[in-house]
Amino acid sequence: MTITTADAKAAQLEAIDESGWGARFTFFQPHNPAFWVYVIGVGAGAIGMIKYFGPGLGGTYRLAVTSGIVFFGIYLIPWLLFLRRQNRYTAQPGKLLATGFVWGAVAATFWIALPANTALLEIWTKLLGPAGANTWGAGFSAPIDEEWSKGLGLILLIALAPRLVRSAYDGFIIGAFIGLGFQVSEDILYAYNNATASFGVGQLESSLFILALRGFVGITSHALFSAVFCAGVMWILGRAPGERRVGRGILACLAAMFLHFAWDDASGLFRFSTFLTIVAPYLILMPLAIAVLLVVRRLASAKERTWMRELLAPEVEAGVIDPPLLDAVSGLHKDRRHFAKLVHNKRRARHLIETAHDLAQEIAVSAGHETPRVAHARAELLRLHRT
Amino acid sequence: MTTGIPGWVPVEHRWFGLDRRSLKPALFVLIVALLLIYGWPALNAVIPWDNATKAGDVLDLGDGATAVPPVGWQLESGALVSDRTEVVPTQDDVKLAKGGTTIQMTGASFNGTAAQFLDQVLTSEDPEAHISGAPATLTTTSGLVGVVRSASGTGGDELLAAFKMSQSAPAAAPALLVDVSAVPGEFQQVSGEIEAFLRSITPGANE
């Protein structure tokens, strides 16, 4: 049994309550209207998907669709591993993130964005003429239809898991998963469209071409835009105490929409220079998008890091966790790097951080009570300290 | 949210078995989604096309290839030479419409003859299209030789014309498909304009 001061214990319990960490996520909620809207959206999206791919899958374009699914299914693996690493602090359950992913892949794309983009692109063609719409239409349509359709998924997840989705960082991570679903679904659609553009000649080469092209630019695509947009939505809603920042939230949403617009309309934005038209998306827009992402991630994680410190404070007072390890487990990349230098062993540092995180998670799941799992997680940390 | 048991909604929050507290976000999502899905098409339906082709207009098909559109048709997709935009022949389409008739021009990379390209198009497209007419040759004013097939049915008339956009090295040149479709009874009224349009197609500037 650890000895803690009453203040630290009270702060720990408050952090658990505020963050909702440890709460279970149940998808099937027939009493919840948000569940039915989710089912309608994904159901209608699935029907749209079958209508879109169905004729091709059953006929000439079978190879394009299946190779697109296989290639981008493989492409998904490193993305999931990367995003799993980002799902730190008061980590979201996999089932909740999968629910977001499916919304992005099925509902946001085939239920909302596809018909909305088709109509809006034609409106721009009527207003700007075909040449003007060719230059500006995509950038004037996609950031509205697609960022909003993905953002709606976050609103539904808040209604489905109100205790779990609290901080801007929750929005950031869930947004990334919704965006990743959208991205992969769109990539498969592009592989199919590219094959239809050549009337079915060289379908495998066509899918490989799309994999190479979209795979690379996907680094700063929907997953990134949605992470920034959804963090902005959470700042606007302010669901964690002290996190309501409407101005910052609107700015983040507009930044995501601007990056999306700039990427789609780079040929229009840089039309004064042929050289810039080719290189600016990679040398200007990609670094800009990554810089925005890092700033938003840093700002969004502030609350979660505070929760983590409060949650582990009693363990620090009890001497189970030392201050440098607390800084690492609740800190940024530079804090984890600093800790690795202190420990003189990257692997050991990683193990200590992960075990401290395990302890935090068990404390959260047990709502601050002492359980055999909490005791075991603590014993594991002490064992690692001794080795 | 609930009284401790998952899924149990306190009686004062129930509304036809649903939890009223989640109604607001659910309705918000539903309304915004429906606005995006049906609002844009509704707005699109009330905005008329206003981009009719004029005498002297020349369509830019990319790489110096051109075509002269019939006057008074709505140019719904595609660029004119006067727009001075960069057109990629295998990526940018042209769409012209007048009444119940549309002309769709699609470029593609294809190794082979115009006849082989048309066969590939027919193989890849809907088998229900019933393109039954025998292939015919059509030579444009500039000397490009294309292959034309047509079909008529209760749904209307369709004409497909395939070209390779080079006279000197047609095998490796980009292919062009012109797909004309008309509602029943309208093809005869525009057939003269369509023939003049097809004959106006010129190959690239390198020819």
Coordinates of C-alpha atoms in Angstrom, one line a residue:
Chain A
M1 CA 0.0 0.0 0.0
T2 CA 1.4 3.4 -1.0
I3 CA 1.3 6.4 1.3
T4 CA 0.1 9.6 -0.5
T5 CA -1.0 13.0 0.6
A6 CA -4.7 13.7 0.5
D7 CA -4.2 16.5 -2.0
A8 CA -2.3 14.3 -4.5
K9 CA -4.9 11.6 -4.2
A10 CA -7.7 14.1 -4.7
A11 CA -6.0 15.5 -7.8
Q12 CA -5.5 12.0 -9.1
L13 CA -9.2 11.2 -8.8
E14 CA -10.1 14.5 -10.4
A15 CA -7.8 13.8 -13.4
I16 CA -9.4 10.3 -13.8
D17 CA -12.8 11.8 -13.7
E18 CA -12.1 14.7 -16.1
S19 CA -10.2 12.6 -18.6
G20 CA -12.6 9.7 -18.6
W21 CA -9.6 7.4 -19.0
G22 CA -10.4 3.8 -18.2
A23 CA -14.1 4.2 -19.2
R24 CA -15.3 1.4 -21.5
F25 CA -16.6 2.0 -25.0
T26 CA -19.7 0.1 -26.1
F27 CA -20.6 0.5 -29.8
F28 CA -24.0 -1.0 -29.7
Q29 CA -26.2 1.7 -28.0
P30 CA -29.7 1.3 -29.3
H31 CA -31.0 4.0 -26.8
N32 CA -28.6 6.5 -28.2
P33 CA -29.8 8.6 -31.3
A34 CA -26.2 9.1 -32.3
F35 CA -25.8 5.3 -32.7
W36 CA -28.7 5.3 -35.3
V37 CA -27.3 8.3 -37.2
Y38 CA -24.0 6.4 -37.3
V39 CA -25.7 3.3 -38.6
I40 CA -27.7 5.2 -41.2
G41 CA -24.5 7.0 -42.4
V42 CA -22.3 3.9 -42.6
G43 CA -25.2 1.9 -44.1
A44 CA -25.9 4.5 -46.8
G45 CA -22.2 4.8 -47.4
A46 CA -21.8 1.1 -47.8
I47 CA -24.7 1.1 -50.4
G48 CA -23.0 4.0 -52.2
M49 CA -19.7 2.1 -52.2
I50 CA -21.3 -1.1 -53.6
K51 CA -23.0 1.0 -56.3
Y52 CA -19.7 2.7 -57.2
F53 CA -17.4 -0.3 -57.2
G54 CA -20.0 -3.1 -57.9
P55 CA -20.1 -2.9 -61.7
G56 CA -16.4 -2.7 -61.9
L57 CA -15.7 -5.4 -59.4
G58 CA -18.0 -7.8 -61.2
G59 CA -16.6 -7.0 -64.6
T60 CA -13.7 -5.4 -66.4
Y61 CA -12.2 -3.5 -63.5
R62 CA -12.0 -6.3 -61.0
L63 CA -8.2 -6.3 -61.0
A64 CA -8.1 -2.5 -60.4
V65 CA -10.4 -2.7 -57.4
T66 CA -8.9 -5.8 -55.8
S67 CA -5.3 -4.6 -56.4
G68 CA -6.3 -1.2 -55.0
I69 CA -7.7 -2.9 -51.9
V70 CA -4.7 -5.1 -51.4
F71 CA -2.1 -2.3 -52.0
F72 CA -3.8 0.2 -49.8
G73 CA -4.5 -2.4 -47.2
I74 CA -0.8 -3.1 -46.9
Y75 CA -0.2 0.7 -47.0
L76 CA -2.5 1.0 -44.0
I77 CA -0.2 -1.1 -41.7
P78 CA 2.6 1.4 -41.2
W79 CA 0.0 4.1 -40.7
L80 CA -1.7 2.2 -38.0
L81 CA 1.6 1.5 -36.3
F82 CA 2.5 5.2 -36.5
L83 CA -0.8 6.4 -35.1
R84 CA -0.8 3.8 -32.4
R85 CA 2.4 5.4 -31.1
Q86 CA 0.6 8.8 -31.2
N87 CA -2.3 7.4 -29.1
R88 CA -0.4 8.1 -25.9
Y89 CA -1.3 9.9 -22.6
T90 CA -4.9 9.0 -21.8
A91 CA -5.0 6.6 -24.8
Q92 CA -8.3 6.0 -26.6
P93 CA -9.6 2.4 -26.8
G94 CA -9.0 0.7 -30.2
K95 CA -12.7 0.0 -30.6
L96 CA -13.5 3.7 -30.5
L97 CA -10.7 4.5 -33.0
A98 CA -12.0 1.7 -35.3
T99 CA -15.5 3.2 -35.1
G100 CA -14.0 6.5 -36.3
F101 CA -12.0 4.8 -39.0
V102 CA -15.1 3.2 -40.4
W103 CA -17.0 6.5 -40.4
G104 CA -14.2 8.1 -42.4
A105 CA -13.8 5.1 -44.9
V106 CA -17.5 4.5 -45.6
A107 CA -19.9 7.3 -44.4
A108 CA -17.8 10.5 -44.8
T109 CA -16.7 9.4 -48.3
F110 CA -19.5 7.6 -50.0
W111 CA -22.5 8.9 -48.0
I112 CA -21.5 12.6 -47.9
A113 CA -18.4 13.8 -49.8
L114 CA -19.0 12.0 -53.1
P115 CA -22.5 13.4 -53.9
A116 CA -21.7 16.8 -52.2
N117 CA -18.4 17.2 -54.2
T118 CA -20.1 16.3 -57.5
A119 CA -22.8 18.9 -57.0
L120 CA -20.5 21.6 -55.7
L121 CA -17.9 21.1 -58.5
E122 CA -20.7 21.6 -61.1
I123 CA -21.8 24.8 -59.3
W124 CA -18.2 26.1 -59.5
T125 CA -18.1 25.1 -63.2
K126 CA -21.3 27.1 -63.8
L127 CA -20.0 30.1 -61.8
L128 CA -16.3 30.1 -62.9
G129 CA -16.5 28.4 -66.3
P130 CA -14.9 25.0 -67.0
A131 CA -11.3 26.5 -67.1
G132 CA -11.8 28.3 -63.8
A133 CA -13.4 25.3 -62.2
N134 CA -10.6 23.1 -63.4
T135 CA -8.1 25.4 -61.6
W136 CA -10.1 26.2 -58.4
G137 CA -13.1 23.9 -58.2
A138 CA -11.4 21.1 -56.2
G139 CA -9.9 23.4 -53.6
F140 CA -13.2 25.3 -53.2
S141 CA -15.2 22.1 -52.7
A142 CA -13.2 19.4 -50.9
P143 CA -12.2 21.4 -47.8
I144 CA -15.8 22.2 -47.1
D145 CA -17.4 18.8 -47.9
E146 CA -14.6 16.5 -46.8
E147 CA -13.4 18.3 -43.6
W148 CA -17.0 18.7 -42.5
S149 CA -18.0 15.1 -43.4
K150 CA -15.1 13.8 -41.4
G151 CA -15.7 16.2 -38.5
L152 CA -19.3 15.0 -38.2
G153 CA -17.8 11.6 -37.3
L154 CA -16.1 13.2 -34.3
I155 CA -19.4 14.7 -33.1
L156 CA -21.0 11.3 -33.3
L157 CA -18.2 9.7 -31.3
I158 CA -18.5 12.4 -28.7
A159 CA -22.2 11.5 -28.3
L160 CA -21.4 7.8 -28.3
A161 CA -18.5 8.1 -25.8
P162 CA -19.0 11.4 -23.9
R163 CA -16.7 10.3 -21.1
L164 CA -13.9 9.2 -23.3
V165 CA -13.8 12.1 -25.8
R166 CA -12.8 15.0 -23.7
S167 CA -9.6 16.8 -24.7
A168 CA -8.3 18.4 -27.8
Y169 CA -5.7 15.6 -28.0
D170 CA -8.6 13.1 -28.1
G171 CA -10.0 15.1 -31.1
F172 CA -6.5 15.1 -32.7
I173 CA -6.1 11.3 -32.4
I174 CA -9.7 10.4 -33.4
G175 CA -9.5 12.9 -36.3
A176 CA -6.4 11.2 -37.5
F177 CA -8.1 7.8 -37.6
I178 CA -11.3 9.2 -39.3
G179 CA -9.0 10.9 -41.8
L180 CA -7.0 7.8 -42.4
G181 CA -10.2 5.8 -43.2
F182 CA -11.2 8.5 -45.6
Q183 CA -7.8 8.6 -47.2
V184 CA -7.5 4.8 -47.8
S185 CA -11.1 4.7 -49.2
E186 CA -10.3 7.6 -51.5
D187 CA -7.1 6.0 -52.6
I188 CA -8.9 2.8 -53.6
L189 CA -11.4 5.0 -55.5
Y190 CA -8.6 6.8 -57.3
A191 CA -7.1 3.4 -58.3
Y192 CA -10.4 2.4 -59.8
N193 CA -10.9 5.8 -61.5
N194 CA -7.5 5.7 -63.0
A195 CA -8.2 2.3 -64.5
T196 CA -11.5 3.5 -66.0
A197 CA -9.6 6.4 -67.5
S198 CA -7.6 4.0 -69.6
F199 CA -10.6 1.8 -70.3
G200 CA -9.2 -1.1 -68.4
V201 CA -5.7 -1.3 -70.0
G202 CA -2.8 -2.0 -67.6
Q203 CA -4.9 -2.1 -64.4
L204 CA -2.2 -3.5 -62.2
E205 CA 0.3 -0.9 -63.3
S206 CA -2.4 1.8 -62.9
S207 CA -3.0 0.7 -59.2
L208 CA 0.8 0.7 -58.6
F209 CA 1.1 4.2 -60.0
I210 CA -1.7 5.4 -57.7
L211 CA -0.1 3.7 -54.8
A212 CA 3.3 5.4 -55.4
L213 CA 1.6 8.8 -56.0
R214 CA -1.0 8.8 -53.3
G215 CA 1.1 6.9 -50.9
F216 CA 3.7 9.6 -50.8
V217 CA 1.4 12.6 -50.8
G218 CA -0.7 10.8 -48.2
I219 CA 1.8 11.8 -45.6
T220 CA 0.3 15.3 -45.5
S221 CA -3.3 14.4 -46.5
H222 CA -6.6 13.5 -44.9
A223 CA -5.2 12.0 -41.7
L224 CA -3.2 15.2 -41.0
F225 CA -6.0 17.6 -42.1
S226 CA -8.6 15.8 -39.9
A227 CA -6.3 15.6 -36.9
V228 CA -5.9 19.4 -37.0
F229 CA -9.6 20.0 -37.8
C230 CA -10.9 17.8 -35.1
A231 CA -8.5 19.2 -32.5
G232 CA -10.0 22.6 -33.5
V233 CA -13.5 21.2 -33.0
M234 CA -12.6 20.1 -29.5
W235 CA -11.2 23.5 -28.6
I236 CA -14.4 25.1 -29.8
L237 CA -16.5 22.7 -27.8
G238 CA -14.2 22.9 -24.7
R239 CA -15.2 19.6 -23.2
A240 CA -12.3 19.5 -20.7
P241 CA -12.1 22.1 -17.9
G242 CA -10.2 25.1 -19.0
E243 CA -9.8 23.9 -22.6
R244 CA -12.5 26.0 -24.3
R245 CA -10.5 28.1 -26.8
V246 CA -13.0 29.2 -29.5
G247 CA -10.6 31.4 -31.4
R248 CA -7.8 28.8 -31.4
G249 CA -10.3 26.2 -32.4
I250 CA -11.7 28.2 -35.3
L251 CA -8.1 29.0 -36.4
A252 CA -7.2 25.2 -36.3
C253 CA -10.3 24.3 -38.4
L254 CA -9.5 27.1 -40.9
A255 CA -5.8 26.0 -41.0
A256 CA -6.9 22.4 -41.9
M257 CA -9.2 23.7 -44.6
F258 CA -6.6 26.1 -46.0
L259 CA -4.0 23.3 -46.2
H260 CA -6.5 21.1 -48.0
F261 CA -7.4 24.0 -50.4
A262 CA -3.7 24.8 -51.0
W263 CA -2.9 21.2 -51.8
D264 CA -5.8 20.8 -54.2
D265 CA -5.3 24.1 -55.9
A266 CA -1.5 24.3 -55.9
S267 CA -1.6 24.7 -59.7
G268 CA -3.8 27.8 -59.4
L269 CA -1.9 29.2 -56.4
F270 CA 1.5 29.0 -58.0
R271 CA 0.5 29.4 -61.7
F272 CA 2.8 32.4 -62.0
S273 CA 5.8 30.0 -62.0
T274 CA 5.9 26.6 -63.7
F275 CA 8.8 25.6 -61.5
L276 CA 6.8 26.4 -58.3
T277 CA 3.7 24.6 -59.7
I278 CA 5.7 21.4 -59.7
V279 CA 7.9 21.8 -56.5
A280 CA 5.8 24.0 -54.2
P281 CA 3.4 21.2 -53.0
Y282 CA 6.5 19.2 -51.8
L283 CA 8.9 22.0 -50.8
I284 CA 6.4 24.5 -49.3
L285 CA 3.0 22.9 -48.6
M286 CA 4.2 19.6 -47.2
P287 CA 6.6 21.3 -44.6
L288 CA 4.0 23.9 -43.8
A289 CA 1.4 21.1 -43.1
I290 CA 3.8 19.2 -40.9
A291 CA 4.7 22.4 -39.0
V292 CA 1.0 23.1 -38.4
L293 CA 0.5 19.5 -37.3
L294 CA 3.4 19.7 -34.8
V295 CA 2.2 23.0 -33.3
V296 CA -1.4 21.7 -33.0
R297 CA -0.2 18.4 -31.5
R298 CA 1.9 20.2 -28.9
L299 CA -0.9 22.6 -27.9
A300 CA -3.5 19.8 -27.9
S301 CA -1.5 17.5 -25.6
A302 CA -1.1 20.1 -22.8
K303 CA -4.2 19.1 -21.0
E304 CA -3.5 15.4 -21.3
R305 CA 0.0 15.8 -20.0
T306 CA -1.4 17.7 -17.0
W307 CA -3.8 14.8 -16.3
M308 CA -1.0 12.3 -16.6
R309 CA 1.1 14.2 -14.1
E310 CA -1.8 14.5 -11.7
L311 CA -2.6 10.8 -12.1
L312 CA 0.9 9.7 -11.3
A313 CA 1.6 12.3 -8.6
P314 CA 0.8 9.9 -5.7
E315 CA 3.2 7.4 -7.2
V316 CA 5.9 10.0 -7.4
E317 CA 5.4 10.9 -3.8
A318 CA 5.6 7.2 -2.9
G319 CA 8.9 6.9 -4.8
V320 CA 7.6 4.5 -7.4
I321 CA 8.2 7.0 -10.2
D322 CA 11.0 9.4 -10.1
P323 CA 10.6 13.0 -11.5
P324 CA 12.6 12.4 -14.7
L325 CA 10.4 9.4 -15.6
L326 CA 7.3 11.4 -14.8
D327 CA 8.5 14.1 -17.2
A328 CA 9.1 11.5 -19.8
V329 CA 5.8 9.7 -19.5
S330 CA 3.8 12.9 -19.4
G331 CA 6.1 14.9 -21.7
L332 CA 6.9 15.6 -25.3
H333 CA 9.4 13.9 -27.6
K334 CA 12.2 16.0 -26.3
D335 CA 11.4 14.9 -22.7
R336 CA 11.5 11.3 -23.7
R337 CA 14.8 11.8 -25.5
H338 CA 16.2 13.6 -22.5
F339 CA 15.1 10.6 -20.3
A340 CA 16.8 8.2 -22.7
K341 CA 20.0 10.1 -22.3
L342 CA 19.7 10.0 -18.5
V343 CA 19.2 6.3 -18.5
H344 CA 22.0 5.8 -21.0
N345 CA 19.9 3.0 -22.7
K346 CA 17.2 3.8 -25.2
R347 CA 15.6 0.4 -24.9
R348 CA 15.5 0.5 -21.1
A349 CA 14.1 4.1 -21.2
R350 CA 11.4 2.9 -23.6
H351 CA 10.5 0.0 -21.3
L352 CA 10.4 2.3 -18.2
I353 CA 8.1 4.8 -20.0
E354 CA 5.8 2.1 -21.2
T355 CA 5.6 0.5 -17.8
A356 CA 4.9 3.8 -16.2
H357 CA 2.1 4.3 -18.7
D358 CA 0.8 0.8 -17.9
L359 CA 0.6 1.8 -14.2
A360 CA -1.2 5.0 -15.1
Q361 CA -3.7 3.1 -17.2
E362 CA -4.4 0.5 -14.5
I363 CA -4.9 3.3 -11.9
A364 CA -7.3 5.0 -14.3
V365 CA -9.2 1.7 -15.1
S366 CA -9.5 1.0 -11.3
A367 CA -10.7 4.6 -10.8
G368 CA -7.9 5.2 -8.3
H369 CA -8.5 2.1 -6.2
E370 CA -5.8 -0.3 -5.3
T371 CA -6.4 -3.5 -7.3
P372 CA -4.2 -6.6 -8.0
R373 CA -3.6 -5.2 -11.5
V374 CA -2.5 -1.8 -10.1
A375 CA -0.2 -3.6 -7.6
H376 CA 1.2 -5.8 -10.4
A377 CA 1.9 -2.8 -12.7
R378 CA 3.6 -1.0 -9.9
A379 CA 5.7 -4.2 -9.1
E380 CA 6.7 -4.4 -12.7
L381 CA 7.9 -0.8 -12.7
L382 CA 9.9 -1.5 -9.5
R383 CA 11.3 -4.6 -11.0
L384 CA 12.5 -2.7 -14.1
H385 CA 14.0 0.0 -11.8
R386 CA 16.1 -2.7 -10.0
T387 CA 17.4 -4.3 -13.2
Chain B
M1 CA -24.9 9.6 -18.6
T2 CA -26.8 6.7 -17.2
T3 CA -27.7 5.4 -13.8
G4 CA -24.7 3.1 -13.5
I5 CA -25.9 0.2 -15.7
P6 CA -24.8 0.6 -19.3
G7 CA -27.7 1.4 -21.6
W8 CA -30.1 2.3 -18.8
V9 CA -31.6 5.7 -19.5
P10 CA -33.1 7.5 -16.5
V11 CA -36.9 7.9 -17.1
E12 CA -36.8 11.7 -17.2
H13 CA -34.4 11.6 -20.1
R14 CA -36.3 9.0 -22.2
W15 CA -38.0 9.9 -25.5
F16 CA -39.5 7.0 -27.4
G17 CA -36.9 4.7 -25.8
L18 CA -34.1 7.1 -26.9
D19 CA -31.8 9.1 -24.6
R20 CA -32.8 12.7 -25.2
R21 CA -29.4 14.0 -24.0
S22 CA -27.8 12.6 -27.2
L23 CA -30.5 13.9 -29.5
K24 CA -28.9 17.3 -30.1
P25 CA -25.5 16.1 -31.5
A26 CA -27.3 13.3 -33.5
L27 CA -29.7 15.8 -35.1
F28 CA -26.8 18.2 -35.8
V29 CA -24.9 15.5 -37.6
L30 CA -28.0 14.4 -39.5
I31 CA -29.0 17.9 -40.6
V32 CA -25.4 19.0 -41.7
A33 CA -25.0 15.7 -43.6
L34 CA -28.3 16.1 -45.4
L35 CA -27.5 19.7 -46.2
L36 CA -24.2 18.6 -47.8
I37 CA -25.8 15.7 -49.6
Y38 CA -29.0 17.3 -50.9
G39 CA -28.4 21.1 -50.3
W40 CA -25.6 21.4 -52.9
P41 CA -27.5 19.4 -55.6
A42 CA -30.6 21.6 -54.9
L43 CA -28.6 24.7 -55.3
N44 CA -26.9 23.3 -58.4
A45 CA -30.4 22.6 -59.9
V46 CA -31.4 26.2 -59.7
I47 CA -28.2 27.6 -61.2
P48 CA -28.5 27.5 -65.0
W49 CA -25.6 26.8 -67.3
D50 CA -24.4 30.0 -69.0
N51 CA -21.3 29.0 -71.0
A52 CA -22.6 28.7 -74.6
T53 CA -20.0 28.2 -77.3
K54 CA -19.7 31.1 -79.8
A55 CA -18.7 31.3 -83.4
G56 CA -14.9 31.2 -83.6
D57 CA -14.4 29.2 -80.4
V58 CA -11.8 26.4 -80.7
L59 CA -11.6 23.6 -78.1
D60 CA -8.1 22.8 -76.7
L61 CA -7.7 19.0 -76.6
G62 CA -4.1 19.2 -75.4
D63 CA -0.7 18.9 -77.1
G64 CA -1.9 21.2 -79.9
A65 CA -4.9 19.1 -80.8
T66 CA -8.1 21.0 -81.4
A67 CA -11.8 20.8 -82.4
V68 CA -14.3 23.4 -83.4
P69 CA -17.5 23.1 -81.2
P70 CA -20.9 23.6 -82.7
V71 CA -22.2 27.1 -81.9
G72 CA -24.8 27.5 -79.1
W73 CA -23.9 24.3 -77.1
Q74 CA -23.1 24.6 -73.4
L75 CA -19.5 23.9 -72.7
E76 CA -19.8 22.1 -69.3
S77 CA -16.3 20.8 -69.2
G78 CA -13.1 21.5 -71.1
A79 CA -11.0 24.4 -72.2
L80 CA -10.9 26.7 -75.2
V81 CA -7.6 27.6 -76.9
S82 CA -8.3 31.2 -75.9
D83 CA -8.3 30.1 -72.1
R84 CA -4.5 29.5 -72.4
T85 CA -4.7 26.8 -69.8
E86 CA -2.5 23.7 -69.8
V87 CA -4.6 20.7 -71.1
V88 CA -3.3 17.2 -70.6
P89 CA -4.9 15.1 -73.4
T90 CA -5.1 11.9 -71.3
Q91 CA -6.6 13.6 -68.2
D92 CA -8.8 16.5 -69.2
D93 CA -12.2 15.8 -70.6
V94 CA -14.6 17.9 -72.7
K95 CA -18.3 17.9 -72.3
L96 CA -20.8 19.8 -74.5
A97 CA -24.5 19.7 -74.1
K98 CA -27.6 20.9 -75.9
G99 CA -31.1 19.9 -75.1
G100 CA -31.1 16.1 -74.6
T101 CA -27.8 15.6 -76.4
T102 CA -24.3 15.4 -74.9
I103 CA -20.9 15.1 -76.5
Q104 CA -18.3 13.7 -74.1
M105 CA -14.6 13.7 -75.3
T106 CA -12.2 11.5 -73.3
G107 CA -8.5 11.1 -73.9
A108 CA -6.5 8.0 -72.9
S109 CA -3.1 6.4 -73.3
F110 CA -3.4 3.5 -75.6
N111 CA -1.0 1.5 -77.8
G112 CA -2.7 0.3 -80.9
T113 CA -5.0 1.5 -83.7
A114 CA -8.2 3.5 -83.4
A115 CA -10.2 0.4 -84.2
Q116 CA -8.5 -1.6 -81.4
F117 CA -9.0 1.3 -79.0
L118 CA -12.8 1.3 -79.8
D119 CA -12.9 -2.4 -79.2
Q120 CA -11.2 -1.9 -75.8
V121 CA -13.7 0.8 -74.9
L122 CA -16.6 -1.5 -75.8
T123 CA -15.1 -4.4 -73.9
S124 CA -14.6 -2.3 -70.8
E125 CA -18.0 -0.6 -70.8
D126 CA -21.4 -1.7 -69.9
P127 CA -22.3 -4.8 -71.9
E128 CA -25.9 -3.6 -71.9
A129 CA -25.0 -0.6 -74.0
H130 CA -25.8 -2.6 -77.2
I131 CA -23.5 -0.9 -79.6
S132 CA -24.5 -3.0 -82.5
G133 CA -23.8 -0.8 -85.6
A134 CA -21.0 -1.9 -87.8
P135 CA -17.7 0.0 -87.6
A136 CA -17.4 2.8 -90.2
T137 CA -14.5 5.0 -91.2
L138 CA -14.6 8.7 -90.6
T139 CA -11.8 11.0 -92.0
T140 CA -11.5 14.4 -90.5
T141 CA -10.7 17.5 -92.6
S142 CA -7.1 17.4 -91.3
G143 CA -6.8 13.8 -92.4
L144 CA -7.1 12.0 -89.1
V145 CA -8.8 8.6 -89.7
G146 CA -11.2 7.5 -87.0
V147 CA -13.6 4.6 -86.4
V148 CA -17.3 5.2 -85.7
R149 CA -19.9 2.9 -84.3
S150 CA -23.5 3.8 -83.4
A151 CA -26.5 2.3 -81.7
S152 CA -30.2 3.2 -81.5
G153 CA -32.7 2.0 -79.0
T154 CA -35.7 2.9 -76.9
G155 CA -33.5 4.9 -74.6
G156 CA -32.1 7.0 -77.4
D157 CA -29.2 7.1 -79.8
E158 CA -25.5 6.7 -79.1
L159 CA -22.4 7.3 -81.3
L160 CA -18.9 6.4 -80.4
A161 CA -15.9 7.7 -82.4
A162 CA -12.4 6.7 -81.7
F163 CA -9.2 8.4 -83.0
K164 CA -5.5 8.1 -82.5
M165 CA -4.2 11.7 -82.4
S166 CA -1.3 11.4 -84.8
Q167 CA -1.1 10.6 -88.5
S168 CA 2.6 9.9 -88.6
A169 CA 2.9 7.6 -85.5
P170 CA -0.6 6.7 -84.5
A171 CA 0.2 3.5 -82.5
A172 CA 1.9 5.3 -79.6
A173 CA -0.2 8.5 -79.8
P174 CA -2.9 9.3 -77.2
A175 CA -6.3 8.0 -78.1
L176 CA -9.5 10.1 -78.2
L177 CA -13.0 8.8 -77.6
V178 CA -16.0 10.9 -78.6
D179 CA -19.2 9.7 -77.1
V180 CA -22.4 11.3 -78.3
S181 CA -25.7 10.4 -76.7
A182 CA -29.1 11.7 -77.5
V183 CA -32.6 11.2 -76.1
P184 CA -35.0 9.6 -78.5
G185 CA -35.8 11.7 -81.6
E186 CA -33.1 14.3 -81.1
F187 CA -30.1 12.8 -82.9
Q188 CA -31.4 13.6 -86.4
Q189 CA -31.8 17.2 -85.4
V190 CA -28.2 17.6 -84.4
S191 CA -26.5 15.0 -86.7
G192 CA -25.2 17.7 -89.1
E193 CA -23.6 19.7 -86.2
I194 CA -22.1 16.5 -84.8
E195 CA -20.6 15.4 -88.1
A196 CA -19.1 18.9 -88.7
F197 CA -17.7 18.7 -85.1
L198 CA -16.1 15.3 -85.6
R199 CA -14.6 16.4 -89.0
S200 CA -13.1 19.5 -87.3
I201 CA -10.8 17.4 -84.9
T202 CA -7.1 18.1 -85.7
P203 CA -4.1 16.1 -84.4
G204 CA -1.3 17.6 -82.2
A205 CA 0.9 20.5 -83.3
N206 CA 3.8 18.1 -84.0
E207 CA 2.0 16.7 -87.0

